[in-house]
PDB file of C-alpha atoms in Angstrom:
ATOM      1  CA  UNK U   1      42.485   9.299-120.837  1.00  0.00           C
ATOM      2  CA  UNK U   2      43.559   7.933-124.143  1.00  0.00           C
ATOM      3  CA  UNK U   3      41.536   7.341-127.245  1.00  0.00           C
ATOM      4  CA  UNK U   4      41.432   3.730-128.282  1.00  0.00           C
ATOM      5  CA  UNK U   5      39.543   2.492-131.304  1.00  0.00           C
ATOM      6  CA  UNK U   6      39.038   5.250-133.831  1.00  0.00           C
ATOM      7  CA  UNK U   7      41.146   8.348-134.428  1.00  0.00           C
ATOM      8  CA  UNK U   8      39.993  11.726-133.182  1.00  0.00           C
ATOM      9  CA  UNK U   9      38.637  14.028-135.876  1.00  0.00           C
ATOM     10  CA  UNK U  10      37.493  17.623-136.295  1.00  0.00           C
ATOM     11  CA  UNK U  11      33.937  17.994-135.015  1.00  0.00           C
ATOM     12  CA  UNK U  12      34.272  15.398-132.235  1.00  0.00           C
ATOM     13  CA  UNK U  13      33.053  16.195-128.740  1.00  0.00           C
ATOM     14  CA  UNK U  14      35.748  15.660-126.109  1.00  0.00           C
ATOM     15  CA  UNK U  15      36.193  15.901-122.357  1.00  0.00           C
ATOM     16  CA  UNK U  16      39.332  16.419-120.302  1.00  0.00           C
ATOM     17  CA  UNK U  17      40.089  16.418-116.632  1.00  0.00           C
ATOM     18  CA  UNK U  18      37.317  16.519-114.060  1.00  0.00           C
ATOM     19  CA  UNK U  19      34.395  14.158-114.547  1.00  0.00           C
ATOM     20  CA  UNK U  20      31.176  15.997-115.215  1.00  0.00           C
ATOM     21  CA  UNK U  21      32.845  18.886-117.010  1.00  0.00           C
ATOM     22  CA  UNK U  22      31.140  20.187-120.127  1.00  0.00           C
ATOM     23  CA  UNK U  23      32.417  18.725-123.412  1.00  0.00           C
ATOM     24  CA  UNK U  24      34.458  20.730-125.874  1.00  0.00           C
ATOM     25  CA  UNK U  25      34.387  20.746-129.673  1.00  0.00           C
ATOM     26  CA  UNK U  26      37.494  19.753-131.667  1.00  0.00           C
ATOM     27  CA  UNK U  27      38.253  22.554-134.161  1.00  0.00           C
ATOM     28  CA  UNK U  28      41.608  21.406-135.555  1.00  0.00           C
ATOM     29  CA  UNK U  29      44.267  18.752-135.076  1.00  0.00           C
ATOM     30  CA  UNK U  30      47.997  19.303-135.618  1.00  0.00           C
ATOM     31  CA  UNK U  31      49.368  15.819-136.311  1.00  0.00           C
ATOM     32  CA  UNK U  32      52.702  14.995-134.700  1.00  0.00           C
ATOM     33  CA  UNK U  33      53.064  18.414-133.068  1.00  0.00           C
ATOM     34  CA  UNK U  34      54.647  17.128-129.848  1.00  0.00           C
ATOM     35  CA  UNK U  35      57.754  15.090-130.635  1.00  0.00           C
ATOM     36  CA  UNK U  36      59.848  14.854-127.517  1.00  0.00           C
ATOM     37  CA  UNK U  37      61.333  11.869-125.756  1.00  0.00           C
ATOM     38  CA  UNK U  38      60.526   9.599-128.705  1.00  0.00           C
ATOM     39  CA  UNK U  39      56.768  10.047-128.276  1.00  0.00           C
ATOM     40  CA  UNK U  40      54.734  11.780-130.967  1.00  0.00           C
ATOM     41  CA  UNK U  41      51.373  13.250-130.020  1.00  0.00           C
ATOM     42  CA  UNK U  42      48.848  15.464-131.701  1.00  0.00           C
ATOM     43  CA  UNK U  43      47.965  18.996-130.593  1.00  0.00           C
ATOM     44  CA  UNK U  44      44.220  19.604-130.622  1.00  0.00           C
ATOM     45  CA  UNK U  45      42.481  22.989-130.690  1.00  0.00           C
ATOM     46  CA  UNK U  46      39.318  22.726-128.582  1.00  0.00           C
ATOM     47  CA  UNK U  47      36.477  25.187-128.080  1.00  0.00           C
ATOM     48  CA  UNK U  48      35.278  24.824-124.487  1.00  0.00           C
ATOM     49  CA  UNK U  49      31.865  26.173-123.421  1.00  0.00           C
ATOM     50  CA  UNK U  50      33.176  27.415-120.076  1.00  0.00           C
ATOM     51  CA  UNK U  51      33.960  31.103-120.297  1.00  0.00           C
ATOM     52  CA  UNK U  52      37.286  30.827-118.459  1.00  0.00           C
ATOM     53  CA  UNK U  53      38.710  28.334-120.981  1.00  0.00           C
ATOM     54  CA  UNK U  54      37.346  29.370-124.391  1.00  0.00           C
ATOM     55  CA  UNK U  55      39.811  28.170-127.015  1.00  0.00           C
ATOM     56  CA  UNK U  56      42.779  26.093-125.921  1.00  0.00           C
ATOM     57  CA  UNK U  57      45.355  23.713-127.330  1.00  0.00           C
ATOM     58  CA  UNK U  58      45.406  20.315-125.636  1.00  0.00           C
ATOM     59  CA  UNK U  59      47.502  17.187-126.060  1.00  0.00           C
ATOM     60  CA  UNK U  60      45.459  14.473-127.725  1.00  0.00           C
ATOM     61  CA  UNK U  61      46.388  12.025-124.956  1.00  0.00           C
ATOM     62  CA  UNK U  62      44.632  14.208-122.365  1.00  0.00           C
ATOM     63  CA  UNK U  63      41.296  14.122-124.205  1.00  0.00           C
ATOM     64  CA  UNK U  64      38.563  11.513-124.417  1.00  0.00           C
ATOM     65  CA  UNK U  65      36.141  11.413-127.355  1.00  0.00           C
ATOM     66  CA  UNK U  66      32.555  11.130-126.126  1.00  0.00           C
ATOM     67  CA  UNK U  67      30.721  10.935-129.454  1.00  0.00           C
ATOM     68  CA  UNK U  68      28.325   8.031-129.778  1.00  0.00           C
ATOM     69  CA  UNK U  69      30.098   6.639-132.857  1.00  0.00           C
ATOM     70  CA  UNK U  70      28.716   8.947-135.541  1.00  0.00           C
TER      71      UNK U  70
END
């Protein structure tokens, strides 16, 4: 899953992994956090509604924005 089109921003709803999983809320974005092997990615802090996940840092490339363009 990679975001194409507009950049991810704080407040976006995102999903990762299994289809049908509940969306998470982007709380912060650390630009250029991952910088290995010549590939720079952002680290995203996401609040997940599932109790077992809660808050977690995710690579931006593993998330898909599901907002309707607002």
